[in-house]
Short mmCIF file of C-alpha atoms and ligand atoms in Angstrom, two decimals:
data_model
loop_
_atom_site.label_atom_id
_atom_site.label_comp_id
_atom_site.label_asym_id
_atom_site.label_seq_id
_atom_site.Cartn_x
_atom_site.Cartn_y
_atom_site.Cartn_z
CA MET G 207 -24.72 120.18 52.29
CA ARG G 208 -28.65 120.53 51.13
CA LEU G 209 -31.68 119.20 51.52
CA SER G 210 -32.51 119.00 48.47
CA ARG G 211 -29.72 117.00 47.16
CA TYR G 212 -29.57 115.00 50.65
CA PHE G 213 -30.87 111.47 51.99
CA LEU G 214 -33.18 111.82 54.50
CA PRO G 215 -35.49 109.51 55.08
CA VAL G 216 -37.25 110.90 57.97
CA LEU G 217 -40.48 108.30 58.88
CA LYS G 218 -43.18 110.40 60.06
CA GLU G 219 -45.27 107.23 61.69
CA ASN G 220 -43.20 105.60 64.75
CA PRO G 221 -41.59 102.37 64.17
CA SER G 222 -43.32 99.99 65.77
CA GLU G 223 -40.97 97.87 66.08
CA ALA G 224 -38.81 100.72 68.95
CA GLN G 225 -39.60 99.91 72.02
CA ILE G 226 -36.97 103.07 73.87
CA VAL G 227 -36.94 106.34 72.27
CA SER G 228 -33.58 106.47 71.28
CA HIS G 229 -34.63 103.65 69.02
CA ARG G 230 -37.47 104.92 67.39
CA LEU G 231 -35.82 108.90 66.66
CA MET G 232 -32.96 107.07 64.90
CA LEU G 233 -35.53 105.40 62.84
CA ARG G 234 -37.72 108.33 62.29
CA ALA G 235 -34.27 110.94 61.61
CA GLY G 236 -33.47 108.73 58.51
CA MET G 237 -30.62 107.30 60.09
CA ILE G 238 -30.41 103.71 60.27
CA LYS G 239 -32.46 100.73 58.42
CA GLN G 240 -32.26 96.86 60.82
CA SER G 241 -30.72 94.94 57.03
CA SER G 242 -31.29 91.90 59.90
CA ALA G 243 -31.58 91.44 63.34
CA GLY G 244 -29.50 93.24 65.68
CA ILE G 245 -27.41 94.50 62.36
CA TYR G 246 -27.92 97.65 60.72
CA SER G 247 -27.24 99.56 57.71
CA TRP G 248 -25.93 103.23 58.82
CA LEU G 249 -27.28 106.09 56.34
CA PRO G 250 -25.85 109.34 56.09
CA LEU G 251 -26.92 111.36 59.05
CA GLY G 252 -26.30 108.48 61.13
CA PHE G 253 -23.09 107.48 59.24
CA LYS G 254 -22.13 111.20 60.49
CA VAL G 255 -22.95 111.26 64.33
CA LEU G 256 -21.00 107.51 63.41
CA ARG G 257 -18.24 109.16 62.24
CA LYS G 258 -17.58 112.25 65.15
CA LEU G 259 -18.12 109.88 67.52
CA GLU G 260 -14.32 107.91 66.53
CA ASN G 261 -13.33 111.36 65.73
CA ILE G 262 -13.76 112.23 68.94
CA VAL G 263 -12.54 108.77 70.46
CA HIS G 264 -9.26 108.46 68.14
CA GLU G 265 -8.60 111.91 69.27
CA GLU G 266 -8.30 111.33 72.57
CA GLN G 267 -6.51 108.05 72.54
CA VAL G 268 -4.11 109.45 70.71
CA ARG G 269 -3.80 112.81 73.35
CA ALA G 270 -3.56 109.57 75.61
CA GLY G 271 -0.36 108.43 73.64
CA HIS G 272 -2.07 105.63 72.62
CA ILE G 273 -1.79 103.74 68.96
CA PRO G 274 -3.96 103.81 66.95
CA MET G 275 -4.24 100.64 63.55
CA LEU G 276 -6.70 97.99 62.18
CA MET G 277 -7.25 94.70 62.50
CA PRO G 278 -8.90 92.27 60.97
CA THR G 279 -12.49 91.33 61.89
CA LEU G 280 -12.57 88.08 60.31
CA GLN G 281 -10.21 85.16 62.63
CA SER G 282 -8.75 82.82 63.04
CA ALA G 283 -9.87 80.10 65.64
CA ASP G 284 -6.46 78.87 65.55
CA LEU G 285 -5.69 82.09 68.14
CA TRP G 286 -8.58 82.05 70.08
CA ARG G 287 -7.92 77.44 71.39
CA GLU G 288 -4.54 78.26 72.43
CA SER G 289 -6.13 81.03 74.59
CA GLY G 290 -8.80 78.51 75.63
CA ARG G 291 -11.14 81.02 74.08
CA TYR G 292 -12.85 78.87 71.74
CA ASP G 293 -14.67 77.22 74.21
CA ASP G 294 -15.75 79.49 76.32
CA TYR G 295 -16.96 82.43 74.44
CA GLY G 296 -20.31 80.19 73.77
CA GLN G 297 -22.71 80.77 71.85
CA GLU G 298 -22.60 84.90 71.06
CA MET G 299 -19.30 83.66 68.85
CA LEU G 300 -19.82 83.40 65.36
CA ARG G 301 -17.94 81.04 64.06
CA ILE G 302 -17.52 80.41 60.19
CA LYS G 303 -16.14 78.01 57.84
CA ASP G 304 -13.87 79.11 55.58
CA ARG G 305 -13.68 77.20 51.93
CA HIS G 306 -10.98 74.59 52.79
CA ASP G 307 -12.91 73.92 56.33
CA ARG G 308 -10.95 75.55 58.55
CA ASP G 309 -12.89 77.40 61.50
CA MET G 310 -12.55 81.18 61.23
CA LEU G 311 -15.21 83.86 63.58
CA PHE G 312 -16.01 87.04 64.00
CA GLY G 313 -14.48 88.88 66.22
CA PRO G 314 -16.05 89.95 69.31
CA THR G 315 -13.04 91.52 71.10
CA ASN G 316 -9.21 90.51 70.11
CA GLU G 317 -7.06 89.96 72.90
CA GLU G 318 -6.18 86.46 70.97
CA LEU G 319 -5.21 88.20 67.94
CA ILE G 320 -3.19 91.26 69.41
CA THR G 321 -1.29 89.31 71.77
CA ASP G 322 -0.05 87.38 68.57
CA ILE G 323 0.96 90.35 67.26
CA PHE G 324 2.87 91.91 69.79
CA ARG G 325 4.81 88.26 70.26
CA ALA G 326 5.90 88.20 66.29
CA HIS G 327 7.08 91.32 67.02
CA VAL G 328 7.48 92.49 70.55
CA GLY G 329 11.11 90.90 72.81
CA SER G 330 12.32 93.76 74.64
CA TYR G 331 11.28 95.26 77.40
CA LYS G 332 13.67 98.52 75.86
CA ASP G 333 9.88 98.27 73.47
CA LEU G 334 7.17 99.29 76.67
CA PRO G 335 4.88 100.22 77.83
CA LEU G 336 2.71 99.99 74.22
CA THR G 337 -0.97 100.77 73.55
CA LEU G 338 -2.29 99.69 70.71
CA TYR G 339 -6.56 100.19 70.06
CA HIS G 340 -8.37 100.05 66.63
CA ILE G 341 -11.66 100.85 66.22
CA GLN G 342 -14.03 97.98 64.09
CA TRP G 343 -16.82 96.07 63.70
CA LYS G 344 -17.30 93.50 66.43
CA PHE G 345 -19.53 90.27 66.33
CA ARG G 346 -21.02 88.82 69.26
CA ASP G 347 -24.70 86.90 68.33
CA GLU G 348 -26.33 88.14 71.53
CA ILE G 349 -29.53 86.37 72.34
CA ARG G 350 -32.09 89.18 72.38
CA PRO G 351 -30.37 92.04 70.25
CA ARG G 352 -32.29 94.49 71.32
CA PHE G 353 -33.11 98.47 71.36
CA GLY G 354 -31.39 99.65 67.69
CA VAL G 355 -28.31 100.78 68.33
CA MET G 356 -27.38 98.95 71.74
CA ARG G 357 -27.77 96.16 71.47
CA GLY G 358 -27.17 94.99 68.56
CA ARG G 359 -24.95 92.01 67.03
CA GLU G 360 -22.29 93.32 64.73
CA PHE G 361 -21.82 96.78 66.65
CA PHE G 362 -19.34 99.27 66.43
CA MET G 363 -15.90 99.16 68.83
CA LYS G 364 -13.65 101.05 70.39
CA ASP G 365 -10.82 97.92 71.54
CA GLY G 366 -7.45 99.30 73.13
CA TYR G 367 -4.44 96.96 75.20
CA ASN G 368 -2.04 98.09 76.89
CA PHE G 369 1.71 95.69 77.56
CA ASP G 370 3.83 96.73 80.02
CA LEU G 371 6.35 95.25 81.77
CA THR G 372 4.80 95.26 85.88
CA LYS G 373 2.14 94.83 86.96
CA GLU G 374 2.56 98.44 88.32
CA ASP G 375 3.43 100.25 84.39
CA ALA G 376 0.26 98.90 83.59
CA LEU G 377 -2.31 99.85 86.62
CA HIS G 378 -1.14 103.48 85.17
CA ALA G 379 -2.51 102.45 81.68
CA TYR G 380 -5.36 101.29 83.74
CA ASN G 381 -5.71 105.63 85.31
CA ARG G 382 -4.39 106.82 82.50
CA HIS G 383 -7.78 105.41 80.24
CA LEU G 384 -9.52 105.61 82.83
CA VAL G 385 -8.75 109.81 82.40
CA SER G 386 -9.60 109.10 78.89
CA TYR G 387 -12.74 108.16 78.64
CA LEU G 388 -13.24 110.45 80.97
CA ARG G 389 -12.96 113.18 78.08
CA THR G 390 -13.90 111.21 75.48
CA TYR G 391 -17.57 110.69 77.55
CA GLU G 392 -17.35 114.60 78.68
CA ARG G 393 -16.36 116.26 74.90
CA MET G 394 -19.84 114.02 73.22
CA GLY G 395 -21.92 116.08 75.83
CA LEU G 396 -22.12 113.45 78.05
CA GLN G 397 -21.91 111.79 81.73
CA ALA G 398 -20.88 108.69 82.59
CA ILE G 399 -19.84 107.17 86.23
CA PRO G 400 -16.87 104.76 85.84
CA MET G 401 -18.14 102.22 88.68
CA ARG G 402 -16.71 98.75 89.64
CA ALA G 403 -17.73 96.36 86.85
CA ASP G 404 -17.56 91.94 87.64
CA GLY G 405 -14.30 90.75 85.29
CA GLY G 406 -16.46 89.17 82.89
CA PRO G 407 -15.84 86.01 80.73
CA ILE G 408 -12.34 88.38 79.66
CA GLY G 409 -10.94 88.45 83.46
CA GLY G 410 -9.44 89.95 85.72
CA ASP G 411 -9.87 91.23 89.21
CA TYR G 412 -9.05 95.31 88.12
CA THR G 413 -12.27 96.91 85.92
CA HIS G 414 -14.51 99.19 86.14
CA GLU G 415 -17.45 99.69 83.52
CA PHE G 416 -18.45 103.80 82.08
CA LEU G 417 -22.07 104.10 82.40
CA VAL G 418 -24.20 106.64 81.53
CA LEU G 419 -28.03 106.30 83.69
CA ALA G 420 -31.05 106.53 82.35
CA GLU G 421 -34.09 104.56 82.74
CA THR G 422 -33.66 102.56 80.06
CA GLY G 423 -30.52 101.34 80.54
CA GLU G 424 -30.39 97.26 80.63
CA SER G 425 -27.62 96.77 84.08
CA GLU G 426 -28.88 98.05 87.23
CA VAL G 427 -26.63 100.19 89.63
CA PHE G 428 -26.08 101.88 92.46
CA TYR G 429 -24.54 104.32 93.72
CA ASP G 430 -23.68 107.66 96.21
CA SER G 431 -25.39 110.94 94.86
CA ALA G 432 -22.26 112.60 95.03
CA VAL G 433 -20.45 111.12 92.08
CA THR G 434 -23.23 113.15 89.51
CA ASP G 435 -21.14 116.13 90.41
CA LEU G 436 -17.90 115.50 89.09
CA THR G 437 -16.38 116.69 85.96
CA PHE G 438 -13.88 116.41 84.58
CA GLY G 439 -13.15 119.95 82.75
CA ASP G 440 -11.08 121.13 80.91
CA ARG G 441 -8.35 120.56 82.89
CA ASP G 442 -4.98 119.51 81.68
CA ILE G 443 -3.45 116.54 82.99
CA ASP G 444 -0.37 114.37 81.74
CA TYR G 445 -1.05 111.21 81.18
CA ASP G 446 3.05 110.19 81.33
CA SER G 447 1.95 111.42 85.24
CA VAL G 448 0.98 108.06 87.14
CA GLU G 449 0.01 110.76 90.45
CA GLN G 450 -1.55 113.28 87.61
CA CYS G 451 -3.66 109.82 86.41
CA GLN G 452 -3.32 108.13 89.71
CA ALA G 453 -5.40 111.27 91.42
CA VAL G 454 -7.83 111.48 89.15
CA LEU G 455 -9.39 107.68 89.58
CA GLU G 456 -9.31 108.11 93.02
CA GLU G 457 -11.79 111.01 93.00
CA PHE G 458 -13.60 109.03 90.96
CA THR G 459 -13.98 105.76 91.91
CA SER G 460 -13.30 106.44 95.48
CA LYS G 461 -17.66 107.30 96.30
CA TYR G 462 -19.36 103.78 95.61
CA ALA G 463 -20.89 103.61 92.54
CA ARG G 464 -21.33 99.66 90.72
CA THR G 465 -23.32 97.84 89.17
CA ASP G 466 -25.44 94.30 90.51
CA GLU G 467 -22.65 92.46 89.95
CA THR G 468 -20.53 93.69 92.53
CA HIS G 469 -22.96 95.22 95.10
CA ASP G 470 -22.23 95.79 98.44
CA GLU G 471 -25.64 96.28 100.38
CA ALA G 472 -23.24 96.63 103.55
CA LEU G 473 -21.42 99.17 102.46
CA PHE G 474 -24.07 101.23 100.59
CA ASN G 475 -25.81 101.57 103.41
CA ASP G 476 -22.97 103.44 104.58
CA ILE G 477 -23.83 105.44 102.37
CA PRO G 478 -26.29 108.87 104.21
CA GLU G 479 -29.12 107.87 103.06
CA ASP G 480 -30.59 110.94 101.47
CA ARG G 481 -27.28 110.71 98.97
CA ARG G 482 -28.12 106.33 98.23
CA ARG G 483 -29.33 106.03 94.95
CA VAL G 484 -30.45 102.72 93.06
CA ALA G 485 -31.17 103.36 89.29
CA ARG G 486 -30.91 101.95 85.66
CA GLY G 487 -27.48 102.51 83.31
CA ILE G 488 -26.32 102.19 80.14
CA GLU G 489 -23.06 101.64 80.00
CA VAL G 490 -20.64 102.54 77.26
CA GLY G 491 -16.97 101.83 77.69
CA GLN G 492 -15.52 99.38 80.83
CA ILE G 493 -11.24 98.71 81.40
CA PHE G 494 -9.81 95.88 82.21
CA TYR G 495 -6.49 95.53 83.78
CA PHE G 496 -5.90 91.54 83.41
CA GLY G 497 -2.43 90.23 84.40
CA THR G 498 -1.13 87.73 82.40
CA LYS G 499 -3.59 85.55 81.66
CA TYR G 500 -3.05 86.22 77.73
CA SER G 501 0.67 86.76 77.91
CA GLU G 502 1.31 83.32 79.79
CA ALA G 503 -1.52 81.34 77.43
CA MET G 504 0.39 82.32 74.46
CA ASN G 505 3.44 82.81 75.26
CA ALA G 506 3.53 86.85 74.76
CA VAL G 507 7.07 87.66 76.89
CA VAL G 508 10.24 90.04 76.40
CA GLN G 509 13.18 89.90 77.83
CA GLY G 510 13.76 92.56 81.28
CA PRO G 511 16.51 94.26 82.10
CA ASP G 512 18.01 91.00 83.33
CA GLY G 513 18.03 89.38 81.13
CA LYS G 514 14.91 87.30 82.00
CA GLN G 515 12.09 86.49 79.90
CA VAL G 516 9.32 87.47 81.70
CA PRO G 517 5.28 87.39 80.21
CA VAL G 518 3.52 90.48 80.78
CA HIS G 519 0.66 92.52 82.38
CA MET G 520 -1.94 93.74 80.12
CA GLY G 521 -4.96 95.07 80.50
CA SER G 522 -8.04 95.45 77.29
CA HIS G 523 -10.15 98.65 77.23
CA GLY G 524 -13.86 98.76 75.27
CA ILE G 525 -16.60 102.08 74.02
CA GLY G 526 -19.14 100.95 72.26
CA VAL G 527 -18.83 103.39 69.78
CA SER G 528 -22.18 102.57 67.73
CA ARG G 529 -24.32 102.51 71.18
CA LEU G 530 -22.40 105.64 71.88
CA MET G 531 -25.41 106.89 69.69
CA GLY G 532 -28.39 105.36 71.48
CA ALA G 533 -27.18 106.54 74.96
CA ILE G 534 -26.06 109.92 73.72
CA ILE G 535 -29.50 110.12 72.37
CA GLU G 536 -31.32 108.93 75.61
CA ALA G 537 -29.81 111.93 77.42
CA SER G 538 -30.52 114.12 75.34
CA HIS G 539 -34.04 114.53 73.47
CA ASP G 540 -38.32 115.86 73.39
CA ASP G 541 -41.08 115.09 72.62
CA LYS G 542 -40.26 116.97 69.16
CA GLY G 543 -37.02 114.17 68.71
CA ILE G 544 -33.39 114.55 69.23
CA ILE G 545 -31.69 117.27 70.47
CA TRP G 546 -27.94 116.60 69.25
CA PRO G 547 -25.23 118.12 72.04
CA GLU G 548 -22.53 120.71 69.89
CA GLY G 549 -20.69 118.63 70.17
CA VAL G 550 -21.11 115.37 67.85
CA THR G 551 -24.54 116.79 66.20
CA PRO G 552 -24.02 115.78 62.36
CA TYR G 553 -24.61 119.14 61.42
CA HIS G 554 -22.89 122.23 63.05
CA CYS G 555 -26.25 124.50 62.62
CA GLY G 556 -30.08 124.22 60.20
CA ILE G 557 -31.31 126.64 57.38
CA VAL G 558 -35.06 127.25 57.31
CA ASN G 559 -35.44 128.85 54.43
CA LEU G 560 -39.47 130.25 54.62
CA LYS G 561 -40.49 131.07 51.12
CA GLN G 562 -38.28 129.00 48.55
CA GLY G 563 -38.04 130.34 45.34
CA ASP G 564 -38.69 134.93 46.78
CA GLU G 565 -35.17 135.92 45.31
CA GLU G 566 -33.88 137.72 48.52
CA ALA G 567 -35.22 135.15 50.81
CA ASP G 568 -32.50 132.38 48.69
CA ALA G 569 -29.93 135.24 48.45
CA ALA G 570 -29.43 135.87 52.59
CA CYS G 571 -30.02 131.69 52.08
CA ASP G 572 -27.05 131.31 50.45
CA ALA G 573 -24.54 133.81 51.78
CA LEU G 574 -25.38 132.64 55.17
CA TYR G 575 -24.33 128.88 54.13
CA SER G 576 -20.59 130.35 52.15
CA SER G 577 -20.25 131.94 55.87
CA LEU G 578 -20.77 129.56 57.92
CA THR G 579 -19.32 126.79 54.95
CA ALA G 580 -16.04 129.29 55.17
CA LEU G 581 -15.39 129.27 58.54
CA GLY G 582 -15.69 125.86 58.38
CA LEU G 583 -18.35 125.12 59.90
CA GLU G 584 -21.97 122.02 58.39
CA PRO G 585 -24.66 124.24 58.27
CA LEU G 586 -27.24 121.92 56.56
CA TYR G 587 -29.82 124.02 54.29
CA ASP G 588 -33.37 123.00 54.12
CA ASP G 589 -33.57 124.28 50.25
CA ARG G 590 -36.85 121.56 50.24
CA ASN G 591 -40.07 123.57 48.10
CA GLU G 592 -42.53 122.40 51.84
CA ARG G 593 -44.16 123.89 54.15
CA ALA G 594 -42.12 126.47 56.71
CA GLY G 595 -44.47 124.32 59.57
CA GLY G 596 -42.59 120.76 57.82
CA LYS G 597 -39.08 122.32 57.43
CA PHE G 598 -39.22 123.03 61.87
CA ALA G 599 -40.55 119.59 62.23
CA THR G 600 -37.60 118.41 60.45
CA MET G 601 -35.21 120.35 61.60
CA ASP G 602 -36.63 119.51 64.91
CA LEU G 603 -36.55 115.44 64.69
CA ILE G 604 -33.20 115.47 62.86
CA GLY G 605 -31.83 117.83 66.19
CA LEU G 606 -29.02 120.16 65.02
CA PRO G 607 -28.05 122.47 67.72
CA TRP G 608 -28.85 125.31 66.03
CA ARG G 609 -30.72 126.74 63.15
CA ILE G 610 -31.60 129.76 61.39
CA THR G 611 -34.62 130.77 59.99
CA VAL G 612 -34.57 133.74 57.50
CA GLY G 613 -38.25 135.11 55.64
CA PRO G 614 -38.95 137.73 53.82
CA ARG G 615 -40.66 139.61 56.00
CA GLY G 616 -37.65 139.22 58.67
CA LEU G 617 -35.13 140.54 55.53
CA LYS G 618 -37.19 143.69 55.14
CA ASN G 619 -35.74 144.86 58.41
CA GLY G 620 -32.11 143.16 58.56
CA VAL G 621 -32.78 140.68 60.08
CA VAL G 622 -32.80 136.04 60.53
CA GLU G 623 -33.73 134.39 63.70
CA LEU G 624 -31.54 132.45 65.19
CA THR G 625 -32.75 129.26 67.29
CA SER G 626 -31.54 126.89 70.13
CA ARG G 627 -32.93 124.15 69.94
CA ARG G 628 -32.37 123.22 73.52
CA THR G 629 -33.82 125.69 75.20
CA GLY G 630 -36.42 127.38 72.57
CA GLU G 631 -35.17 130.64 72.51
CA SER G 632 -34.96 133.05 69.22
CA GLU G 633 -33.49 136.38 68.24
CA GLU G 634 -32.93 138.49 66.07
CA LEU G 635 -29.57 139.20 64.81
CA PRO G 636 -28.39 140.14 61.68
CA PRO G 637 -26.92 137.28 59.44
CA GLU G 638 -23.80 138.31 59.87
CA ALA G 639 -24.05 138.89 64.24
CA ALA G 640 -25.75 135.57 63.07
CA VAL G 641 -23.33 133.66 61.86
CA GLN G 642 -20.21 135.13 63.93
CA LYS G 643 -22.95 133.95 67.18
CA VAL G 644 -23.01 129.66 65.93
CA ALA G 645 -19.23 130.56 64.76
CA GLU G 646 -18.42 131.47 68.66
CA ILE G 647 -20.63 129.04 70.38
CA TYR G 648 -18.34 126.04 68.49
CA ALA G 649 -15.13 127.85 68.35
CA GLU G 650 -15.66 127.22 72.07
CA LEU G 651 -15.22 123.38 72.98
P1 ATP C 181 -23.09 94.73 77.69
O1 ATP C 181 -22.62 93.84 79.36
O2 ATP C 181 -24.01 95.25 77.41
O3 ATP C 181 -22.34 92.66 77.37
P2 ATP C 181 -20.60 93.39 77.72
O4 ATP C 181 -19.15 94.26 79.06
O5 ATP C 181 -20.06 92.28 77.01
O6 ATP C 181 -21.33 94.55 76.95
P3 ATP C 181 -17.78 95.14 76.35
O7 ATP C 181 -17.07 94.24 76.09
O8 ATP C 181 -16.96 96.03 77.88
O9 ATP C 181 -19.06 94.83 76.57
O10 ATP C 181 -17.28 95.74 74.98
C1 ATP C 181 -16.87 97.60 75.22
C2 ATP C 181 -18.67 98.20 74.69
O11 ATP C 181 -18.37 97.65 73.61
C3 ATP C 181 -19.28 97.61 76.34
O12 ATP C 181 -18.54 98.34 76.93
C4 ATP C 181 -20.79 99.32 75.26
O13 ATP C 181 -20.62 99.49 75.19
C5 ATP C 181 -20.20 97.76 74.39
N1 ATP C 181 -20.87 96.84 73.17
C6 ATP C 181 -21.08 95.50 73.77
N2 ATP C 181 -21.03 94.97 73.43
C7 ATP C 181 -22.38 95.82 72.72
C8 ATP C 181 -23.77 95.02 71.48
N3 ATP C 181 -24.29 93.53 71.34
N4 ATP C 181 -24.17 95.45 71.21
C9 ATP C 181 -23.47 96.91 70.72
N5 ATP C 181 -22.65 97.63 71.85
C10 ATP C 181 -22.24 96.48 72.93
MG1 MG C 182 -18.83 95.08 79.80
#
């Protein structure tokens, strides 16, 4: 993409409505624009990152054997009356009447809808196990929308639902989700710690929240510092293996890590004092096993091997895709702007032309652009007629992890400059070598 042809409405001033850094930087970098409280338009740069996050979530869900689909945002109230949640959900649910005076709602989550689909089409244990998911906009009329996309009213969420014959099978689905979530967050350059949580209105005995540690997080968390040493890395897990998934769950959840809702002071005090941590975190996901709560209420039964009809065991699993963007920025920025992890960066590499209009510099930039593109990478080329200082400030603000700077002086010596956004370190090297190096960095992902 050439910046002269793009739509990147960066702000020079700090927007006064933003209380936390991620919100401020997303507004300044021209990624989002508020349309009403807690509701945002995703401008091209923000949209690009949102799609990247969505893709990672899709890839990891499919890898785990889960099946993508898409359910509507608007739902009929009738299904929610069946489950009993139409009244229980309270004011967070946006209720709408259609022209026939029928009660509708903008879905805050999809347990009812998916259970209705399931009972219409599945009748036998032979069709199990089954895990369906979608990534779709949700609406919750939050009492205090704030912090930009972190606590929106309209937000983008992956929600998945497993259907199993037995509790054991459903717990395997639970463990499988935990593994796939660990992988998902790590690919986004994030450490998200699974913590024992509370069931809330969705209900359930087994539930973990995934938290990214950040001072601006809304949840108070208590943990053994040993949990922050754990990384999933590039392990090759067989998602069908009950033992392998169970082992990962045990590894990542056996140390103390809890949200304030489930915190137990006595257990916490058993941890050696120098490892006890009280901090704040951003909830970027949650997994639940809730047994037959919805299947019994909504009569989602299958015929078991013995011919008897039994309600299915279910769980639901959510990732806050739009909130993740804020969480990543909270975890990765400096005073100049965002620093995208390579896995989610909107463009792989910036190209800054120090002397637009100089024949050689223009030609060198065009050549870099073509070489990077030919290797499947997406460069963002700042070809505007602007001062170098302004171009650097924009690149630093929008946070592309790598930048190639091209100027007549360097070109005389046959070199360009490759700069890491994270470390600020630069090296001079021939243009082809710079392209090669950037390509290698991304090939490792
Ligand atoms: P919270 O406690 O933050 O209100 P929740 O526990 O009600 O969230 P879930 O039902 O578990 O949310 O939804 C799954 C994920 O969706 C959450 O882990 C979070 O990342 C994201 N999410 C929930 N509410 C919002 C919101 N208002 N804005 C953005 N993301 C949200
Ligand atoms: Mg939650």
